[in-house]
């Protein structure tokens, strides 16, 4: 279990792997649990419109809930999840761990199948880009990246914090790299040219509950097949 609590100026940085909210509160003796919070779908309805770019790094529950009001509009959704297999990804761009696969489990879609299907079928989102594991698993923070970051870490406080946290992570037994699923998704949201994309229909195999992509006359998303190294 990774746990780090440190002070930076007047801010408190807390990083921990935990399985529930209660376990997080256990390490914050001074923290009080609060049930006062805005519903995620209400936040989306209030702040999103046809010019908004929304990044999703988890199951699409709140997006689906907002859609079900009939009032949700969005310019672009950039979501982490999905899968593009051998039928979509050129051989030279495939990761060996996924070679030979057409479908694959994907947590962010599989965790709430109904929500995923609502989002995929919704026409009120102008563009949908999915940054899928067939590429994410090839974008890693490892010791080589760590050494490169060491050279520039003093240029900003954020770089110092990243370097410090990843130093702890990489020193853990068996932890020699970390796949950057959500950071890659965020980067693609900022600049789509980072990724190479294909128009596909993202669909789930009803028997296996695994997800895959197919070329279709009616594509519902663009899925990533490679990235700018």
GROMACS .gro file of C-alpha atoms in nm:
model
  229
    1UNK     CA    1   0.000   0.000   0.000
    2UNK     CA    2   0.139   0.339  -0.098
    3UNK     CA    3   0.093   0.619   0.148
    4UNK     CA    4   0.249   0.964   0.142
    5UNK     CA    5   0.149   1.267   0.344
    6UNK     CA    6   0.366   1.575   0.310
    7UNK     CA    7   0.337   1.950   0.334
    8UNK     CA    8   0.423   2.176   0.043
    9UNK     CA    9   0.394   2.539   0.152
   10UNK     CA   10   0.034   2.576   0.272
   11UNK     CA   11  -0.092   2.274   0.079
   12UNK     CA   12  -0.116   1.918   0.197
   13UNK     CA   13  -0.042   1.647  -0.055
   14UNK     CA   14  -0.195   1.309   0.018
   15UNK     CA   15  -0.136   1.012  -0.208
   16UNK     CA   16  -0.257   0.667  -0.126
   17UNK     CA   17  -0.393   0.356  -0.286
   18UNK     CA   18  -0.718   0.271  -0.111
   19UNK     CA   19  -1.027   0.068  -0.180
   20UNK     CA   20  -1.296   0.280  -0.016
   21UNK     CA   21  -1.367   0.628   0.109
   22UNK     CA   22  -1.370   0.506   0.468
   23UNK     CA   23  -1.013   0.377   0.442
   24UNK     CA   24  -0.902   0.719   0.321
   25UNK     CA   25  -1.069   0.888   0.616
   26UNK     CA   26  -0.898   0.644   0.851
   27UNK     CA   27  -0.560   0.797   0.771
   28UNK     CA   28  -0.689   1.152   0.810
   29UNK     CA   29  -0.764   1.164   1.180
   30UNK     CA   30  -0.856   1.529   1.161
   31UNK     CA   31  -1.088   1.489   0.863
   32UNK     CA   32  -1.465   1.472   0.901
   33UNK     CA   33  -1.677   1.275   0.660
   34UNK     CA   34  -1.923   1.488   0.468
   35UNK     CA   35  -2.230   1.385   0.277
   36UNK     CA   36  -2.270   1.731   0.127
   37UNK     CA   37  -2.178   1.719  -0.240
   38UNK     CA   38  -2.326   1.811  -0.574
   39UNK     CA   39  -2.445   1.523  -0.787
   40UNK     CA   40  -2.194   1.463  -1.066
   41UNK     CA   41  -2.460   1.472  -1.336
   42UNK     CA   42  -2.583   1.810  -1.209
   43UNK     CA   43  -2.231   1.949  -1.238
   44UNK     CA   44  -2.210   1.826  -1.596
   45UNK     CA   45  -2.547   1.974  -1.686
   46UNK     CA   46  -2.448   2.308  -1.540
   47UNK     CA   47  -2.102   2.343  -1.691
   48UNK     CA   48  -2.106   2.149  -2.020
   49UNK     CA   49  -2.226   2.274  -2.357
   50UNK     CA   50  -2.148   2.228  -2.727
   51UNK     CA   51  -1.805   2.390  -2.679
   52UNK     CA   52  -1.697   2.178  -2.382
   53UNK     CA   53  -1.431   1.907  -2.393
   54UNK     CA   54  -1.493   1.649  -2.120
   55UNK     CA   55  -1.229   1.400  -2.005
   56UNK     CA   56  -1.352   1.075  -1.846
   57UNK     CA   57  -1.112   0.843  -1.666
   58UNK     CA   58  -1.368   0.610  -1.511
   59UNK     CA   59  -1.709   0.448  -1.569
   60UNK     CA   60  -1.951   0.674  -1.756
   61UNK     CA   61  -2.221   0.680  -1.487
   62UNK     CA   62  -2.253   1.057  -1.444
   63UNK     CA   63  -2.244   1.126  -1.817
   64UNK     CA   64  -2.520   0.872  -1.875
   65UNK     CA   65  -2.726   1.017  -1.592
   66UNK     CA   66  -2.693   1.365  -1.742
   67UNK     CA   67  -2.794   1.230  -2.083
   68UNK     CA   68  -3.108   1.074  -1.939
   69UNK     CA   69  -3.239   1.420  -1.847
   70UNK     CA   70  -3.269   1.496  -2.218
   71UNK     CA   71  -3.085   1.826  -2.168
   72UNK     CA   72  -2.718   1.729  -2.187
   73UNK     CA   73  -2.502   1.872  -2.466
   74UNK     CA   74  -2.130   1.825  -2.514
   75UNK     CA   75  -1.877   1.926  -2.775
   76UNK     CA   76  -1.624   1.648  -2.731
   77UNK     CA   77  -1.589   1.348  -2.503
   78UNK     CA   78  -1.239   1.207  -2.456
   79UNK     CA   79  -1.275   0.887  -2.254
   80UNK     CA   80  -1.026   0.630  -2.131
   81UNK     CA   81  -1.155   0.286  -2.220
   82UNK     CA   82  -1.251   0.055  -2.500
   83UNK     CA   83  -1.036  -0.171  -2.714
   84UNK     CA   84  -0.915  -0.191  -3.072
   85UNK     CA   85  -0.796  -0.536  -3.176
   86UNK     CA   86  -0.616  -0.699  -3.466
   87UNK     CA   87  -0.900  -0.612  -3.703
   88UNK     CA   88  -0.836  -0.241  -3.643
   89UNK     CA   89  -0.473  -0.197  -3.539
   90UNK     CA   90  -0.202  -0.254  -3.804
   91UNK     CA   91   0.034  -0.539  -3.715
   92UNK     CA   92   0.335  -0.312  -3.667
   93UNK     CA   93   0.146  -0.104  -3.410
   94UNK     CA   94   0.014  -0.389  -3.193
   95UNK     CA   95   0.138  -0.452  -2.841
   96UNK     CA   96   0.253  -0.811  -2.798
   97UNK     CA   97   0.025  -0.864  -2.495
   98UNK     CA   98  -0.282  -0.795  -2.711
   99UNK     CA   99  -0.164  -0.964  -3.030
  100UNK     CA  100  -0.428  -1.202  -3.163
  101UNK     CA  101  -0.716  -1.039  -2.978
  102UNK     CA  102  -1.027  -0.882  -3.129
  103UNK     CA  103  -1.200  -0.806  -2.799
  104UNK     CA  104  -1.081  -0.746  -2.444
  105UNK     CA  105  -1.227  -0.661  -2.102
  106UNK     CA  106  -1.221  -0.289  -2.027
  107UNK     CA  107  -1.312  -0.172  -1.678
  108UNK     CA  108  -1.438   0.177  -1.748
  109UNK     CA  109  -1.703   0.046  -1.987
  110UNK     CA  110  -1.764  -0.291  -1.825
  111UNK     CA  111  -1.826  -0.146  -1.479
  112UNK     CA  112  -2.156   0.002  -1.596
  113UNK     CA  113  -2.269  -0.150  -1.924
  114UNK     CA  114  -2.596   0.040  -1.932
  115UNK     CA  115  -2.420   0.374  -1.888
  116UNK     CA  116  -2.166   0.290  -2.157
  117UNK     CA  117  -2.436   0.203  -2.410
  118UNK     CA  118  -2.632   0.520  -2.328
  119UNK     CA  119  -2.325   0.733  -2.396
  120UNK     CA  120  -2.230   0.549  -2.714
  121UNK     CA  121  -2.581   0.580  -2.858
  122UNK     CA  122  -2.630   0.946  -2.767
  123UNK     CA  123  -2.626   1.201  -3.050
  124UNK     CA  124  -2.600   1.506  -2.826
  125UNK     CA  125  -2.222   1.465  -2.803
  126UNK     CA  126  -2.063   1.601  -3.119
  127UNK     CA  127  -1.741   1.398  -3.101
  128UNK     CA  128  -1.638   1.090  -2.904
  129UNK     CA  129  -1.275   0.986  -2.875
  130UNK     CA  130  -1.174   0.674  -2.683
  131UNK     CA  131  -0.818   0.624  -2.560
  132UNK     CA  132  -0.806   0.248  -2.526
  133UNK     CA  133  -0.584  -0.001  -2.350
  134UNK     CA  134  -0.430  -0.131  -2.674
  135UNK     CA  135  -0.230   0.195  -2.671
  136UNK     CA  136  -0.236   0.296  -2.302
  137UNK     CA  137  -0.044  -0.015  -2.198
  138UNK     CA  138   0.243   0.098  -2.417
  139UNK     CA  139   0.273   0.440  -2.253
  140UNK     CA  140   0.461   0.383  -1.929
  141UNK     CA  141   0.651   0.573  -1.665
  142UNK     CA  142   0.960   0.362  -1.595
  143UNK     CA  143   1.309   0.416  -1.459
  144UNK     CA  144   1.431   0.558  -1.790
  145UNK     CA  145   1.156   0.821  -1.784
  146UNK     CA  146   1.237   0.885  -1.418
  147UNK     CA  147   1.600   0.956  -1.503
  148UNK     CA  148   1.494   1.198  -1.774
  149UNK     CA  149   1.261   1.376  -1.533
  150UNK     CA  150   1.540   1.407  -1.278
  151UNK     CA  151   1.722   1.643  -1.513
  152UNK     CA  152   1.434   1.892  -1.527
  153UNK     CA  153   1.246   1.833  -1.200
  154UNK     CA  154   1.367   2.159  -1.044
  155UNK     CA  155   1.199   2.368  -1.312
  156UNK     CA  156   0.866   2.358  -1.131
  157UNK     CA  157   0.710   2.243  -0.807
  158UNK     CA  158   0.475   2.008  -0.989
  159UNK     CA  159   0.768   1.829  -1.154
  160UNK     CA  160   0.936   1.798  -0.815
  161UNK     CA  161   0.625   1.641  -0.670
  162UNK     CA  162   0.587   1.396  -0.959
  163UNK     CA  163   0.952   1.298  -0.925
  164UNK     CA  164   0.921   1.251  -0.549
  165UNK     CA  165   0.606   1.040  -0.566
  166UNK     CA  166   0.734   0.823  -0.850
  167UNK     CA  167   1.062   0.769  -0.664
  168UNK     CA  168   0.859   0.608  -0.387
  169UNK     CA  169   0.649   0.408  -0.633
  170UNK     CA  170   0.944   0.271  -0.829
  171UNK     CA  171   1.121   0.165  -0.509
  172UNK     CA  172   0.833  -0.065  -0.415
  173UNK     CA  173   0.898  -0.437  -0.472
  174UNK     CA  174   0.789  -0.543  -0.819
  175UNK     CA  175   0.702  -0.190  -0.930
  176UNK     CA  176   0.931  -0.099  -1.218
  177UNK     CA  177   0.680   0.086  -1.436
  178UNK     CA  178   0.336   0.245  -1.435
  179UNK     CA  179   0.103   0.258  -1.734
  180UNK     CA  180  -0.024   0.612  -1.793
  181UNK     CA  181  -0.385   0.550  -1.894
  182UNK     CA  182  -0.548   0.871  -1.771
  183UNK     CA  183  -0.250   1.103  -1.832
  184UNK     CA  184  -0.243   0.991  -2.197
  185UNK     CA  185  -0.617   1.055  -2.220
  186UNK     CA  186  -0.573   1.404  -2.077
  187UNK     CA  187  -0.290   1.479  -2.321
  188UNK     CA  188  -0.504   1.366  -2.614
  189UNK     CA  189  -0.785   1.593  -2.494
  190UNK     CA  190  -0.544   1.886  -2.505
  191UNK     CA  191  -0.401   1.792  -2.845
  192UNK     CA  192  -0.573   1.524  -3.055
  193UNK     CA  193  -0.274   1.507  -3.290
  194UNK     CA  194  -0.091   1.309  -3.020
  195UNK     CA  195  -0.301   1.009  -3.119
  196UNK     CA  196  -0.368   0.827  -3.442
  197UNK     CA  197  -0.740   0.755  -3.469
  198UNK     CA  198  -0.979   0.533  -3.660
  199UNK     CA  199  -1.353   0.572  -3.707
  200UNK     CA  200  -1.514   0.260  -3.562
  201UNK     CA  201  -1.820   0.126  -3.394
  202UNK     CA  202  -1.733   0.036  -3.037
  203UNK     CA  203  -1.935  -0.266  -2.934
  204UNK     CA  204  -1.956  -0.533  -2.665
  205UNK     CA  205  -1.968  -0.908  -2.719
  206UNK     CA  206  -2.286  -1.011  -2.534
  207UNK     CA  207  -2.147  -1.356  -2.452
  208UNK     CA  208  -1.806  -1.261  -2.314
  209UNK     CA  209  -1.888  -0.904  -2.207
  210UNK     CA  210  -1.562  -0.802  -2.373
  211UNK     CA  211  -1.534  -0.490  -2.586
  212UNK     CA  212  -1.398  -0.447  -2.935
  213UNK     CA  213  -1.415  -0.223  -3.240
  214UNK     CA  214  -1.543  -0.285  -3.590
  215UNK     CA  215  -1.530  -0.084  -3.911
  216UNK     CA  216  -1.884   0.034  -3.978
  217UNK     CA  217  -2.077   0.260  -4.210
  218UNK     CA  218  -2.215   0.420  -3.895
  219UNK     CA  219  -1.918   0.466  -3.661
  220UNK     CA  220  -2.001   0.593  -3.314
  221UNK     CA  221  -1.651   0.690  -3.197
  222UNK     CA  222  -1.292   0.750  -3.295
  223UNK     CA  223  -1.054   0.508  -3.122
  224UNK     CA  224  -0.680   0.543  -3.075
  225UNK     CA  225  -0.451   0.297  -3.255
  226UNK     CA  226  -0.113   0.462  -3.191
  227UNK     CA  227   0.041   0.774  -3.041
  228UNK     CA  228   0.318   1.020  -3.118
  229UNK     CA  229   0.622   0.888  -2.935
   0.00000   0.00000   0.00000
